[in-house]
Amino acid sequence: MNGPEPTERAVDVLVVGAGPAGLAAAARLAAAGAGRVEVLERDAAPGGLPRLCPGTGFGADARGRPLDGPGHARRAVGAAVRAGAALRTGVSATGWAAPLLLEVTAPTGPETVRARAVVLATGARERSRAARLLPGTRAEGVFTTGGLLRTLEVFGPRPERIGRRAVVLGDDPAARHAVRLLRGAGVAVAAVVCPGPRAAVGAVGAPVLAETAVTELTGRGRLASVVVRGPDGRSRTLACDTLVLTGDWVAEHDVARAAGLPLAPGGRGPVADGALRTTAPGVFAAGGLLGGGGPAVRAAAEGRAAAGAVLAFLAGRASGAAQGPPVVAAGALARVRPDLLGPEPGPLLVRAGRVLVRPVLTVAQDGRVLRRDRLPAALLPWRPLRLGPEWTRGADPDGGPVEVGADDGCGDGGRAETATDPAGGPVEAGAKG
Amino acid sequence: MTTTATALPATGTGTGTPPSAPARPGPPPTGPSRTAIPPSTPGPADAPSSTPVPAGVSSSGAGPVDASSSGTAPSRVRRVGAPSPGPARRTVGAEAGGSPRGGRGGRPVPGAVSRRGPLPAGAEAAYDVVVVGAGVVGCAVARALARHPLRVALVDAADDVGEGTSKANTAILHTGFDASPGTLEAGLVRTGHRLLTAYAAETGIPVEPVGALLVAWDEEQRAALPGLAAKAARNGHRATRLLGPDELRHREPRLGPGALGALSVPGESVICPWSTPLAYASQAVLNGTDLHLGCRVTSVGTPGPGAPHRLTTTRGTLTARHLVNACGLYADRFDALLGVADSTVTPRRGQLLVHGRAARDLVRHILLPVPGPLGKGVLVAPTVYGNVLVGPTAEDLDDRTATGTTADGLAGLRERGARIVPGLADEEVTAVYAGLRAATGREDYRCAAHPALRYVTVGGIRSTGLSASLALAEHVLGLLAECGLRAGPERPLAPVRMPDPRAARPDRDPARRAVVCHCEHVTRGALLAALASPVPPAGPGGLRRRTRAGAGDCQGTHCGAAVRALLEEHGKDGRR
């Protein structure tokens, strides 16, 4: 690329991404006196995806009043700026000139920014139509929830843009969110198509087609229909002019990948340990980048935790690179975080691959069971469960992989018949087995 | 260039043209003010180029005209004294000088680009040549004609150039090493490769000469490699080389297990398939060609011997003394409008999938399969934009609009790609698409001059059309001459320079430097420039092909709405 020479700058901590995790990390870092803390946001406005999300579910303000997405974003921005963090919008990190030296594109020109520590909080997005290998024509009117939110932001609820009759694809609460969003914009919802069980979506006031795959999109110009195939093998054609793809999150990992960081399977975020350190010294990660689709408050909590790890690193109290034995999911579990245990026992976040009714969870290392226990409730694929540090107590930091398994007696190929609880209720509500 | 131009007689008289009609240009068509006259004061730039035919493509024009036009203020390049434009008529912004029509001292008057509304009427609608079909071949033909003092129109039913087969292919600039020796295709691909390589360098079309490896995965395929090398030699390609398994692994380290050897084919290149027809069309327009889009030809009438063809289109009527059929998938149907029934097009669908830039390091060369009884097979190739492409499938269909992908097709490509380069299994898929190739059941192009009809069909370009396009254009000029076209003196073309989506833009205005598409780093300035270009996009797809906006990993999730808003605000007639 020919262009002006990049200007060189130095900061103490560079946070990439001004969403819930990045802003929370920056607020804590700046408040704790980490020096110059700078947050880069490629969007024109800070706040991340919550900025575009109507409805509550974004925590509460100081007086306990529930916040909507924009409210959450405003609060998070305010907290970071008040703490003294510098917030730069319209600025993207594009690569690394060297370790801890980021290449940055700003409207004022290219820069390289050196930092003592970097927090990657670049978030996640829902997989696109192509990434899901949905066959058919390339008709217009196929959005992810994120794309729909941005379309609503730019155009408002204009039917020629967002359609009149939509099908929603997805089988977790994100699908419910999309249904609400569409109805709020005056779009009828023809059906919700779930690749998995319907339980995750719950009652949405529209037909929910469970165990159903999208086999073709039709339409020239605008989408005309979605052809689906149900568990009985029969095909159905759902007439619609909009299809919203929900869930199926993939990390916005360009900056992480450019650093050569190894990626975790599935969500494709950088491998990180329990202290949110990546394998590159001084580079930390938090929020949707490590697992998309979670609530903003959890991403923010993770941002604050990452800030704690950064502070320990800057003070020389801890190493800046991920360590510890790998943590791997076994049996009916789809995912366990962190990817590396870290220097000492820490909590685990487990996600089931299917509905598990009162499963027995086992944490083991090198053939030695660290803990085995039956959960009092069901483990639902769309609701990750946190296991406290007691589950990994006794793990050998220099030992082999820590395996986390789950078994509910149905076998891995089985399917829980009791997958009927409405999403949104407490985890325990699902335990009927 | 020795080619087998088949000047077939017209096989029908459905349009009322006697097959024996003399193929001589008749008197000027309707209207006294036909403007297809040579420049009255040919300047030095109008001197014929010193090199014979194909050289005019890449070298005859650029130097002198570029230099002379650099002093031409763009604002001075306007259609002056032309009849008042119709509602949809618009004079494109121009960057260069030199005109076939009334321009003085070699300064061109750009042609009109229109997408909607009635076509120009009267003398404005009378053309010496109408090229029907603005794919890569039609655009190249129009560009070649623009070197001559002719009134030329390029028309297409779609609302952009390159909207058919040309936009959905494997994006490879072939050398022609594997063509059947002695065919028209073999000669034209070989020449076209050379011409387009030079033209790309001149105009800024992204090309990377990465070279190809034909990888043998079993003994039978390995045994076929020496024969392929010999065939390449017969096609004039003597630089191929056989590689053993070790050298192959060294040159392509991420190749899957089981590769026994390969034939290395230097010169095979990857190219931007969208900039190429766009560059041709832009250059044709800048040099006086009218481009009428959204203009489907519904019937062709030829009133009598020597009288021009009357083309009825969805936007009005045009007349043409000579006609070129570059309709691709619809070439047989257009033939039928003139009573010609030479061939039938069978659409052959090719599905492809594209991996993101993260996969680029996995592949160094174009990895071609050894052709077998089931066709050319699936290739894995890098793209000039840093993606990796896997495909195509080859499915013979009846439906000429079936550009959809299928679950089986995509799953098969995913599996094949991972077998060739296992690392691809871990890579996300960025885009999937399908294109239709115009197969005719014959393993060669079907180019035919119909002198009695003053009509040339350039069809059966079922593959390699992009690679051969510039040579095909020269070939078509020869066929038009057989049909009696007196093209007049050749003059250099005002050059074009295509913006490279990969390069940083020199915008000074911070607002124009704002990044709109983050995946591909497309700035607002790049989008605005494309919207103001000589052949502007009609919709988000066209804008994506010109700038890459929305072509990245998120597929427009992030920028789609913002791009659409820009299109609505700044597009010329952007709403589809």
Coordinates of C-alpha atoms in Angstrom, one line a residue, chain A residues 116-117 273-278 280-284 305-323 342-344:
Chain A
R116 CA 2.6 -2.2 27.1
A117 CA -0.5 -4.3 27.0
D273 CA -6.5 -19.0 29.8
G274 CA -8.6 -18.4 32.9
A275 CA -6.9 -15.0 33.4
L276 CA -8.0 -14.0 29.9
R277 CA -4.5 -14.0 28.6
T278 CA -3.8 -15.1 25.1
A280 CA 1.0 -13.7 23.0
P281 CA 2.7 -12.0 26.0
G282 CA 0.8 -8.8 27.0
V283 CA -2.2 -9.5 24.8
F284 CA -5.5 -10.1 26.6
A305 CA -11.6 -9.3 34.8
A306 CA -9.3 -8.9 31.9
A307 CA -8.4 -5.4 33.3
G308 CA -7.4 -7.1 36.5
A309 CA -5.1 -9.4 34.7
V310 CA -3.6 -6.5 32.8
L311 CA -3.0 -4.6 36.0
A312 CA -1.3 -7.7 37.5
F313 CA 0.9 -8.0 34.4
L314 CA 1.8 -4.3 34.3
A315 CA 2.7 -4.4 38.0
G316 CA 5.0 -7.4 37.4
R317 CA 2.8 -9.6 39.6
A318 CA 1.9 -12.1 36.8
S319 CA 3.0 -13.3 33.5
G320 CA 1.3 -11.8 30.5
A321 CA 0.9 -15.0 28.5
A322 CA -1.6 -17.8 28.7
Q323 CA -0.5 -20.8 30.6
G342 CA -4.2 -20.9 33.8
P343 CA -1.7 -21.0 36.7
E344 CA -4.2 -22.0 39.3

